[in-house]
Coordinates of C-alpha atoms in Angstrom, one line a residue:
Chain A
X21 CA 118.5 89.3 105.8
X22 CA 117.2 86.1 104.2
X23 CA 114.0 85.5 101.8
X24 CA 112.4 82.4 101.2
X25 CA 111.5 82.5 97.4
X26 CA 108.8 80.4 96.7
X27 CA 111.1 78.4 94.1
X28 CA 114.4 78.6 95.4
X29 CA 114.3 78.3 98.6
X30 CA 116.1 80.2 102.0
X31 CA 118.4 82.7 100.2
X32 CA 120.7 85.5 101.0
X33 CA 119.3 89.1 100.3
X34 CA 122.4 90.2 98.0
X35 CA 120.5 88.0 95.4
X36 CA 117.5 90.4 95.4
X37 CA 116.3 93.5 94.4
X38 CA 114.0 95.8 95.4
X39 CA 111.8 97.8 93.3
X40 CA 109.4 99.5 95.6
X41 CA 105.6 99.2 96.9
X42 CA 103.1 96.8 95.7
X43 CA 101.2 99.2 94.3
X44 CA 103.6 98.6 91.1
X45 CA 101.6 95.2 90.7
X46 CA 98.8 97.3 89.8
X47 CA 99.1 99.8 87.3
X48 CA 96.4 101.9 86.0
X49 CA 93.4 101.0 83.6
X50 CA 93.2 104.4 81.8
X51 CA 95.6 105.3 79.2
X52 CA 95.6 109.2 79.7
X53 CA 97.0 111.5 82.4
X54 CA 94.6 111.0 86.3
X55 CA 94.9 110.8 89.6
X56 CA 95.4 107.2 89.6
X57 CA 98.5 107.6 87.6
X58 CA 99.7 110.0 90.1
X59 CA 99.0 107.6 92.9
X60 CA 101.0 104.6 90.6
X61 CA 104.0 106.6 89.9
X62 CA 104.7 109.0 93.0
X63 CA 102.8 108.3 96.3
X64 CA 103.9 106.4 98.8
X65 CA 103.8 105.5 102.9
X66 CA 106.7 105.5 104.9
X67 CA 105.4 103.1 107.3
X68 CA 107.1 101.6 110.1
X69 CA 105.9 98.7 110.4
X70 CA 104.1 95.6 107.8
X71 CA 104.6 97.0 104.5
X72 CA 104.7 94.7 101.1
X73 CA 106.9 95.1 98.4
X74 CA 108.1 93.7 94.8
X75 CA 111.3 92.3 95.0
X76 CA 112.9 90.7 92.0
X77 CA 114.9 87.4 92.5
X78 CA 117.6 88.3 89.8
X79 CA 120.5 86.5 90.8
X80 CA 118.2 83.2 90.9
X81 CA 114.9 81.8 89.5
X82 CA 114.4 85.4 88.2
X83 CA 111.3 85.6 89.2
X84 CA 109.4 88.7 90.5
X85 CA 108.1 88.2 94.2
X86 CA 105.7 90.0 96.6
X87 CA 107.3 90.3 100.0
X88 CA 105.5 91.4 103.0
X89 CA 107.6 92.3 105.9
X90 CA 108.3 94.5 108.5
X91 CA 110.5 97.7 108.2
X92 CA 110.8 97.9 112.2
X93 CA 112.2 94.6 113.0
X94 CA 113.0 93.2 109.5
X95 CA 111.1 90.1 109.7
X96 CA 109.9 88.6 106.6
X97 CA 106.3 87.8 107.1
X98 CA 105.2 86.5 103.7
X99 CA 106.7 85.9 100.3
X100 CA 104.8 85.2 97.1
X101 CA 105.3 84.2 93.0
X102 CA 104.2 87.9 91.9
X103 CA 102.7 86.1 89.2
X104 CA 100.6 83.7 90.9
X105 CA 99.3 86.9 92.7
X106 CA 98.1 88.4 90.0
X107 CA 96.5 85.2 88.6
X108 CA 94.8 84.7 92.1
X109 CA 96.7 81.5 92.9
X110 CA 98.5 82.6 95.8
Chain B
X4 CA 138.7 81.3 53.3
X5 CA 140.2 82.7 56.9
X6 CA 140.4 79.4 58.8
X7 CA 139.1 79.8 62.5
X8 CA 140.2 77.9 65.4
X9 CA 137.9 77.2 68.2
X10 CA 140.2 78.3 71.2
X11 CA 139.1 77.6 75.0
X12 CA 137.9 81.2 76.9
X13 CA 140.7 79.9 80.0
X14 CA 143.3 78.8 77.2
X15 CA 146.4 78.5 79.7
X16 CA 144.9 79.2 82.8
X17 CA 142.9 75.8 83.9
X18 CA 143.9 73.1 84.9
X19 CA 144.7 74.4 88.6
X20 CA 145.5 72.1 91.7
X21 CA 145.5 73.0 94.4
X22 CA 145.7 71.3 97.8
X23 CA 144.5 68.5 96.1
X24 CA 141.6 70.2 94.6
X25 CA 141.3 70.5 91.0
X26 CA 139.9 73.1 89.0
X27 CA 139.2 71.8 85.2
X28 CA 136.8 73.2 82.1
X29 CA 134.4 70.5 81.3
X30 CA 133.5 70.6 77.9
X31 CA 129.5 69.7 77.9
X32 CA 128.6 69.9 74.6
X33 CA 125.6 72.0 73.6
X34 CA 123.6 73.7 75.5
X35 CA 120.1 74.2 74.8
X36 CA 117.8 77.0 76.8
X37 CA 113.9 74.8 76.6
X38 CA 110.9 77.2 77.7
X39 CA 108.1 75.8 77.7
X40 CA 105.1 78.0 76.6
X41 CA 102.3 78.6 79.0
X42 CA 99.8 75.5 79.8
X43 CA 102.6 73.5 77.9
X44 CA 104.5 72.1 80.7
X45 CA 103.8 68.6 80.9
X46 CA 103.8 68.6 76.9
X47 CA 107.3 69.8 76.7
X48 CA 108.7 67.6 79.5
X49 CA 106.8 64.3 77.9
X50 CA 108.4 65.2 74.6
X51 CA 111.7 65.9 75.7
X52 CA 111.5 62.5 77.6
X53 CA 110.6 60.7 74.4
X54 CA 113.7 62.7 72.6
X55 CA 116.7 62.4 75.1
X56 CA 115.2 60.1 78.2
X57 CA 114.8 63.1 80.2
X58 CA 111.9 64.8 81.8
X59 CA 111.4 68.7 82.3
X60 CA 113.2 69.3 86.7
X61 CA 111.6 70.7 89.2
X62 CA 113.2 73.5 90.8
X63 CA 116.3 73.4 92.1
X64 CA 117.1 69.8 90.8
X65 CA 118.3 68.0 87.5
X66 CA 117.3 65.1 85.6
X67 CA 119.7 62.7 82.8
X68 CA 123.1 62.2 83.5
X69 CA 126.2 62.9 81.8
X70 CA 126.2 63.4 78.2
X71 CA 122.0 64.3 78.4
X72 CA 121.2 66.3 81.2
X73 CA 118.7 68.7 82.3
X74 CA 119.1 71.0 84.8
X75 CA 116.7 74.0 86.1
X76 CA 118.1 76.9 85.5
X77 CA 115.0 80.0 86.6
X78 CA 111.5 79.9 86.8
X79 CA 110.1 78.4 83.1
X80 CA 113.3 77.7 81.9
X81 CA 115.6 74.4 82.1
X82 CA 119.2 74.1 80.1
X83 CA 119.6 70.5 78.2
X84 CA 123.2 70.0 77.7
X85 CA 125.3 67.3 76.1
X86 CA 122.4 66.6 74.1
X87 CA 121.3 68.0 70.7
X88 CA 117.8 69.0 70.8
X89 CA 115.5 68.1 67.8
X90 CA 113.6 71.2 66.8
X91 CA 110.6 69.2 67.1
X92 CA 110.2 70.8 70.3
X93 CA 109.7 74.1 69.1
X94 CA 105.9 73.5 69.9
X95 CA 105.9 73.2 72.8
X96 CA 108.5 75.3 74.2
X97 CA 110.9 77.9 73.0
X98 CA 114.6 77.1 72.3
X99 CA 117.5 78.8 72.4
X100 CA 121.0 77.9 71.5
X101 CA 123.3 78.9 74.4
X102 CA 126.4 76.7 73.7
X103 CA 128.8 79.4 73.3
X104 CA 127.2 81.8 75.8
X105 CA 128.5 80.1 78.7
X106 CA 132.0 78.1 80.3
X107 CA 131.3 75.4 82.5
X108 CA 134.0 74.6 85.1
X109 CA 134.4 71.7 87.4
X110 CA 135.6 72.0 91.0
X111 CA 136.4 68.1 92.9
X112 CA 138.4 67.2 95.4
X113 CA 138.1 66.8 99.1
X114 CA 136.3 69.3 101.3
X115 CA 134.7 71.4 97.9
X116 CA 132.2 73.1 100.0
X117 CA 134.3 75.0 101.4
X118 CA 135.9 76.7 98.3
X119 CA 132.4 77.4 97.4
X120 CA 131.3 78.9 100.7
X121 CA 134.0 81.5 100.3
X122 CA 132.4 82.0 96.8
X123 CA 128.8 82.1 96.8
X124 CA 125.7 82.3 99.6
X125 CA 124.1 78.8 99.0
X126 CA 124.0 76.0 101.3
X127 CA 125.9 73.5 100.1
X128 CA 126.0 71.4 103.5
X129 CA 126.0 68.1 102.0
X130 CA 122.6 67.1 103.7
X131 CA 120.8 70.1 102.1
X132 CA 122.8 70.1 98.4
X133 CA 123.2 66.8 97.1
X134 CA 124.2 65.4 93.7
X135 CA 121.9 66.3 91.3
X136 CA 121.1 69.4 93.0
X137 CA 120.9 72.7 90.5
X138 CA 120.8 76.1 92.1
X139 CA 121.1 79.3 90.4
X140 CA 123.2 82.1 92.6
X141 CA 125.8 83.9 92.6
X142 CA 129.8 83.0 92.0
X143 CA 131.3 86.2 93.6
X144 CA 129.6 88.7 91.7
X145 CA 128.7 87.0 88.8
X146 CA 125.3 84.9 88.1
X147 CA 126.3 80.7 88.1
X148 CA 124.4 77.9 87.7
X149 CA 125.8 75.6 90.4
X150 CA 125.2 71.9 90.1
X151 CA 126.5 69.2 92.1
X152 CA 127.7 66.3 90.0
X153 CA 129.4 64.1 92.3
X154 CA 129.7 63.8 96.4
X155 CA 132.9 65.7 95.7
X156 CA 132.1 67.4 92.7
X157 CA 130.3 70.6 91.5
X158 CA 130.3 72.1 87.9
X159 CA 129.9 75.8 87.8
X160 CA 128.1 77.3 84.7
X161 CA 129.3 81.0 84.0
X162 CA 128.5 83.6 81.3
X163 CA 131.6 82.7 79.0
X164 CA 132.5 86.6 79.1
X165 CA 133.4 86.3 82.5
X166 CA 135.7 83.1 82.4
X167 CA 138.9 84.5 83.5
X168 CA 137.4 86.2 86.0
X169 CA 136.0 83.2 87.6
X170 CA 139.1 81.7 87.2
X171 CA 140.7 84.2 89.3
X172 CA 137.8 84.1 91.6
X173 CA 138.2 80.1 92.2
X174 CA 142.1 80.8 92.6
X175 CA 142.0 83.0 95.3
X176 CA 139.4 81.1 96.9
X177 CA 141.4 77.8 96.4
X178 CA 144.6 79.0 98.2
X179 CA 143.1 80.8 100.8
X180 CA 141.2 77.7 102.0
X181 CA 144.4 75.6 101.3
X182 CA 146.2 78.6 103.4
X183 CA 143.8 77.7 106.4
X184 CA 143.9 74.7 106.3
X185 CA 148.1 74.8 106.7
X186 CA 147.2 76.8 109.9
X187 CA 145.3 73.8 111.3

């Protein structure tokens, strides 16, 4: 499996790592205990199919990415800066 | 006062040649980490231009040469080495002092690629790497900054903890391409 980071360029997966769901991008306003929280840390699909994920590009640019892909064929469909996400430059 | 010597991490173990390959530690001189603070990006690379003649790269490349060069190391972040940076720069970007934090090694010789492939996962097909091409990767299992200083020539920057390691890494490598290439 290969990801194109947006900096680096066409790499090989054993420089990446994967943290888990997008939903990690967005954590939770309210500093107390709520459902939200419970929603941040613990649930989760299991789709099969497009799902999109944070994937940290450690052994390179270091940079934090959003990848959507596909968990049935393994296609990468899209790959992001997480941080131009979030500041709506993507 | 306890006099200290400075004493190479691969005291003993580089220079290697191999199949006419060479493996050698170049000594770069200091090495300075410049990261320019947010909305400062053209500032820092126009001042670091006035101080050493040159700019801020863009990813995955290096400006200078020799003795003042600057090569993109991550996202934000670019190393100057062989040049001392004047603090003036502070303002604009934040600087670190990584001269002893890393070993830079210097693999030339006919057919370099190849050691490298065995190495790490870049491309460095000659029509997609050329010289003055930075990457950061992986060197076995350790993170390298990979930078191609000549058509037959790459420097290898890795954490200085793990010098012999890479040298036994580049060894193995060396001879085992060397070994195929007797086959042939």
């Amino acid at each position: 499996m290969r990801i194109k980071c947006p900096l680096c360029g066409d790499r090989d997966s054993r420089e990446f790592t994967p943290m888990g769901h997008e939903t990690y991008m967005n954590r939770p306003d309210d500093e107390g205990w709520s459902p939200a929280w419970d929603n941040y840390l613990h649930l989760r699909d299991n789709p099969a199919g497009i799902t999109r994920e944070m994937w940290y590009h450690g052994a390179g640019c270091t940079s934090w990415l959003r990848v959507e892909r596909d968990t049935v064929t393994h296609d990468i469909l899209r790959v992001e800066l997480a941080v131009d996400v979030k500041r709506g430059n993507a | 006062m306890v006099k200290l010597l400075a004493k190479s991490p691969v005291e003993g173990l580089v220079p290697l040649e191999i199949n006419g390959l060479t493996l050698t530690e170049s000594g770069p001189g200091p090495i300075t980490s410049v990261a320019p603070y947010a909305g400062q990006e053209a500032a820092a690379s126009g001042a670091l231009k006035a101080l050493i003649g040159a700019e801020m790269p863009s990813p995955n490349r290096s400006t200078g040469r020799e003795g003042a060069r600057v090569v993109w190391t991550g996202a934000g972040q670019a190393m100057v080495i062989g040049a001392d940076v004047d603090p003036s720069l502070a303002q604009h970007a934040a600087l670190t002092d990584q001269s002893d934090a890393w070993i830079t090694f210097k693999l030339q010789g006919q057919g370099v690629e190849d050691v490298l492939a065995r190495l790490t996962p870049l491309d460095l097909n000659p029509g997609v790497f050329k010289t003055g091409h930075a990457a950061r990767s992986q060197l076995g299992h350790m993170n390298a900054v990979f930078l191609k200083v000549a058509a037959d020539a790459f420097e290898s920057m890795i954490f200085r903890s793990m010098a012999r390691t890479a040298v036994h890494e580049f060894e193995i490598a060396m001879k085992a391409v060397a070994a195929r290439a007797a086959l042939s």
